[in-house]
Tab-separated table of C-alpha atoms in Angstrom:
chain	number	residue	atom	x	y	z
A	1	ASP	CA	-39.487	11.868	-117.623
A	2	GLU	CA	-42.144	12.369	-120.338
A	3	PRO	CA	-45.491	13.172	-118.672
A	4	LEU	CA	-48.744	13.115	-120.622
A	5	ILE	CA	-50.695	16.318	-120.006
A	6	CYS	CA	-54.176	17.029	-121.341
A	7	MET	CA	-55.209	20.662	-121.750
A	8	ASP	CA	-58.402	22.417	-122.657
A	9	GLU	CA	-59.932	25.867	-122.542
A	10	ALA	CA	-63.329	27.284	-121.708
A	11	ALA	CA	-64.950	30.668	-121.284
A	12	TYR	CA	-66.580	31.780	-118.050
A	13	GLU	CA	-68.923	34.752	-117.854
A	14	LEU	CA	-68.545	36.897	-114.739
A	15	LYS	CA	-71.958	37.974	-113.405
A	16	ALA	CA	-73.226	39.785	-110.336
A	17	ASP	CA	-76.696	39.442	-108.850
A	18	VAL	CA	-78.650	42.694	-108.662
A	19	PHE	CA	-81.745	43.204	-106.543
A	20	GLU	CA	-83.675	46.412	-107.126
A	21	PRO	CA	-86.478	47.347	-104.774
A	22	ILE	CA	-89.857	48.158	-106.249
A	23	PRO	CA	-91.595	50.482	-103.826
A	24	MET	CA	-94.854	49.646	-102.168
A	25	THR	CA	-97.987	51.129	-103.716
A	26	PRO	CA	-101.495	51.313	-102.281
A	27	ALA	CA	-102.494	48.202	-104.222
A	28	SER	CA	-99.346	46.047	-103.790
A	29	ASP	CA	-96.554	45.163	-101.405
A	30	ARG	CA	-92.941	46.206	-101.791
A	31	LYS	CA	-91.089	43.837	-104.125
A	32	GLU	CA	-87.545	43.178	-105.261
A	33	ASP	CA	-86.811	42.863	-108.943
A	34	TYR	CA	-83.964	40.415	-109.621
A	35	HIS	CA	-81.542	40.360	-112.536
A	36	TYR	CA	-77.814	40.123	-113.072
A	37	GLU	CA	-75.131	42.319	-114.551
A	38	ARG	CA	-72.387	41.012	-116.792
A	39	HIS	CA	-68.866	41.822	-115.646
A	40	GLY	CA	-66.948	40.388	-118.592
A	41	VAL	CA	-65.691	36.995	-119.689
A	42	ARG	CA	-62.575	35.139	-118.546
A	43	ALA	CA	-60.706	32.463	-120.481
A	44	LEU	CA	-60.062	29.341	-118.401
A	45	PHE	CA	-57.049	27.125	-119.111
A	46	ILE	CA	-56.821	23.682	-117.534
A	47	PHE	CA	-53.805	21.368	-117.642
A	48	PHE	CA	-54.458	17.869	-116.313
A	49	ASP	CA	-52.069	14.975	-115.686
A	50	PRO	CA	-54.456	11.997	-115.643
A	51	LEU	CA	-51.852	9.536	-114.370
A	52	ARG	CA	-50.834	11.652	-111.362
A	53	GLY	CA	-54.242	13.135	-110.637
A	54	TRP	CA	-52.717	16.633	-110.827
A	55	ARG	CA	-54.235	19.668	-112.463
A	56	ARG	CA	-53.660	23.399	-112.817
A	57	VAL	CA	-56.431	25.756	-113.766
A	58	SER	CA	-56.046	29.474	-114.383
A	59	SER	CA	-58.006	32.323	-115.866
A	60	ARG	CA	-56.887	35.048	-118.207
A	61	GLU	CA	-58.485	38.089	-119.725
A	62	HIS	CA	-58.062	36.718	-123.269
A	63	ARG	CA	-57.587	33.457	-125.138
A	64	THR	CA	-54.898	34.431	-127.623
A	65	ARG	CA	-51.767	32.768	-128.960
A	66	VAL	CA	-49.677	34.689	-126.436
A	67	ASP	CA	-51.936	33.622	-123.553
A	68	TRP	CA	-51.594	29.975	-124.610
A	69	ALA	CA	-47.817	30.354	-124.930
A	70	LEU	CA	-47.569	31.876	-121.445
A	71	GLU	CA	-49.571	28.960	-120.024
A	72	VAL	CA	-47.331	26.433	-121.817
A	73	ARG	CA	-44.209	28.145	-120.476
A	74	GLN	CA	-45.689	27.857	-116.961
A	75	LEU	CA	-46.301	24.150	-117.622
A	76	LEU	CA	-42.774	23.485	-118.866
A	77	ASP	CA	-40.703	25.772	-116.641
A	78	VAL	CA	-42.652	25.714	-113.366
A	79	ASP	CA	-44.976	22.694	-113.263
A	80	TYR	CA	-42.627	20.190	-114.995
A	81	PRO	CA	-39.157	21.759	-114.959
A	82	HIS	CA	-37.323	18.400	-114.866
A	83	ALA	CA	-39.330	16.634	-117.572
A	84	ARG	CA	-37.274	15.869	-120.651
A	85	LYS	CA	-40.348	16.236	-122.839
A	86	VAL	CA	-44.012	16.948	-122.131
A	87	LYS	CA	-46.599	15.239	-124.327
A	88	LEU	CA	-49.478	17.697	-124.591
A	89	VAL	CA	-52.921	16.544	-125.745
A	90	CYS	CA	-55.129	19.390	-126.977
A	91	ASP	CA	-57.633	20.237	-129.663
A	92	ASN	CA	-56.469	21.761	-132.915
A	93	LEU	CA	-57.257	25.434	-132.304
A	94	ASN	CA	-55.367	28.140	-134.152
A	95	THR	CA	-53.630	29.097	-130.883
A	96	HIS	CA	-52.376	25.596	-130.007
A	97	HIS	CA	-49.255	25.555	-132.156
A	98	ILE	CA	-45.513	25.896	-131.717
A	99	ALA	CA	-45.730	29.151	-133.719
A	100	SER	CA	-47.512	30.706	-130.729
A	101	LEU	CA	-44.325	30.276	-128.676
A	102	TYR	CA	-42.356	32.226	-131.282
A	103	GLU	CA	-44.979	34.961	-131.281
A	104	ALA	CA	-44.801	35.318	-127.483
A	105	PHE	CA	-41.092	34.888	-126.723
A	106	PRO	CA	-37.661	35.586	-128.196
A	107	ALA	CA	-36.525	32.857	-130.599
A	108	THR	CA	-34.071	31.302	-128.123
A	109	VAL	CA	-36.740	30.923	-125.423
A	110	ALA	CA	-39.353	29.694	-127.901
A	111	HIS	CA	-36.911	27.137	-129.330
A	112	ARG	CA	-36.003	25.871	-125.850
A	113	LEU	CA	-39.693	25.424	-124.985
A	114	ALA	CA	-40.591	23.886	-128.355
A	115	ARG	CA	-37.868	21.224	-128.011
A	116	ARG	CA	-39.486	20.026	-124.772
A	117	LEU	CA	-43.037	20.000	-126.125
A	118	GLU	CA	-44.660	17.225	-128.153
A	119	ILE	CA	-48.195	18.188	-129.190
A	120	HIS	CA	-50.848	15.559	-129.955
A	121	TYR	CA	-54.096	16.898	-131.393
A	122	THR	CA	-57.457	15.242	-130.852
A	123	PRO	CA	-59.187	14.246	-134.081
A	124	ARG	CA	-61.639	16.612	-135.703
A	125	ASN	CA	-65.000	16.281	-133.903
A	126	GLY	CA	-63.197	14.133	-131.342
A	127	SER	CA	-62.236	16.647	-128.681
A	128	TRP	CA	-64.276	14.531	-126.238
A	129	LEU	CA	-61.301	12.135	-126.325
A	130	ASN	CA	-59.333	14.699	-124.334
A	131	VAL	CA	-59.647	13.833	-120.628
A	132	ALA	CA	-59.216	17.534	-119.766
A	133	GLU	CA	-62.761	18.090	-121.081
A	134	ILE	CA	-64.043	15.739	-118.392
A	135	GLU	CA	-62.073	17.631	-115.763
A	136	LEU	CA	-63.521	20.925	-117.058
A	137	SER	CA	-66.984	19.423	-116.658
A	138	VAL	CA	-66.171	18.510	-113.038
A	139	LEU	CA	-64.903	22.065	-112.491
A	140	SER	CA	-68.142	23.480	-113.888
A	141	GLN	CA	-70.294	21.285	-111.656
A	142	GLN	CA	-68.287	21.660	-108.453
A	143	CYS	CA	-67.044	25.241	-108.634
A	144	LEU	CA	-68.574	27.327	-111.409
A	145	ASP	CA	-72.244	26.438	-110.943
A	146	ARG	CA	-73.024	29.822	-109.368
A	147	ARG	CA	-72.512	33.476	-110.185
A	148	ILE	CA	-68.992	34.826	-109.644
A	149	SER	CA	-68.715	38.558	-110.157
A	150	SER	CA	-64.985	39.387	-110.315
A	151	ALA	CA	-61.758	37.984	-111.707
A	152	THR	CA	-60.238	38.069	-108.207
A	153	GLU	CA	-63.083	36.022	-106.768
A	154	LEU	CA	-62.873	33.605	-109.708
A	155	GLU	CA	-59.112	33.078	-109.155
A	156	LYS	CA	-59.740	32.408	-105.459
A	157	GLU	CA	-62.440	29.829	-106.238
A	158	LEU	CA	-60.350	28.140	-108.952
A	159	SER	CA	-57.357	27.903	-106.613
A	160	ALA	CA	-59.442	26.361	-103.816
A	161	TRP	CA	-60.987	23.818	-106.204
A	162	GLN	CA	-57.614	22.945	-107.765
A	163	ASN	CA	-55.916	22.522	-104.377
A	164	GLN	CA	-58.684	20.269	-103.070
A	165	ARG	CA	-58.661	18.084	-106.218
A	166	ASN	CA	-54.840	17.862	-106.185
A	167	ARG	CA	-54.730	17.061	-102.459
A	168	THR	CA	-56.993	14.035	-103.034
A	169	ASN	CA	-55.255	13.068	-106.335
A	170	SER	CA	-58.680	12.933	-107.988
A	171	GLN	CA	-58.474	11.019	-111.242
A	172	VAL	CA	-60.764	10.412	-114.195
A	173	GLN	CA	-61.957	6.845	-114.654
A	174	TRP	CA	-61.498	6.522	-118.422
A	175	ARG	CA	-63.522	3.617	-119.793
A	176	PHE	CA	-62.959	4.105	-123.530
A	177	THR	CA	-61.024	0.982	-124.600
A	178	THR	CA	-58.953	0.306	-127.704
A	179	GLU	CA	-61.715	-1.989	-128.981
A	180	ASP	CA	-64.251	0.825	-128.534
A	181	ALA	CA	-61.916	3.173	-130.396
A	182	ARG	CA	-61.598	0.788	-133.337
A	183	ILE	CA	-65.405	0.831	-133.685
A	184	LYS	CA	-66.119	4.499	-132.956
A	185	LEU	CA	-63.057	5.829	-134.819
A	186	LYS	CA	-62.784	3.244	-137.584
A	187	HIS	CA	-62.082	5.997	-140.126
A	188	LEU	CA	-58.778	6.682	-138.296
A	189	TYR	CA	-57.565	3.083	-138.245
A	190	PRO	CA	-56.021	1.466	-141.321
A	191	ILE	CA	-57.818	-1.502	-142.809
A	192	ALA	CA	-55.745	-4.678	-142.754
A	193	LEU	CA	-55.573	-6.477	-146.105
A	194	PHE	CA	-55.061	-10.077	-144.960
């Protein structure tokens, strides 16, 4: 009824390998010079339900307020259409605000989405508390650890990775306890005067 969803963003640089032949000369063999060409940058958005072991990852050309709002609408209307309210954990970027919904959609649509969204921001310098960052790290290691040259190829790879992780209900083993939090984040906890 009120799922907890963690979201994060990352940038991925599209690159293509280029091999240029260096012709043979009387004193040396033919060689191939290797380098890569940049083909732009894509913004990755990941939404992760740590209790279900479900995630959705997508790429967009930009990382703007409108892009974030479109991703949130997908989350609310397509991924969790029957949820009364979605509790969204994210870092406090200038795009991660209810105002982004009003910038992207007519007021009636934005209001409908905003009523179903409860945003919880990670503390400053504490974005590592967002489990979606761990899932992004897994994505980087398992899927993005090689050169991908086009947005189409990237979407195909992201979809395959997401489907495999969702099929196995892969979850993050979170080991950060409340006691650990009271030590590490003592500046966020009130001091009892007993």
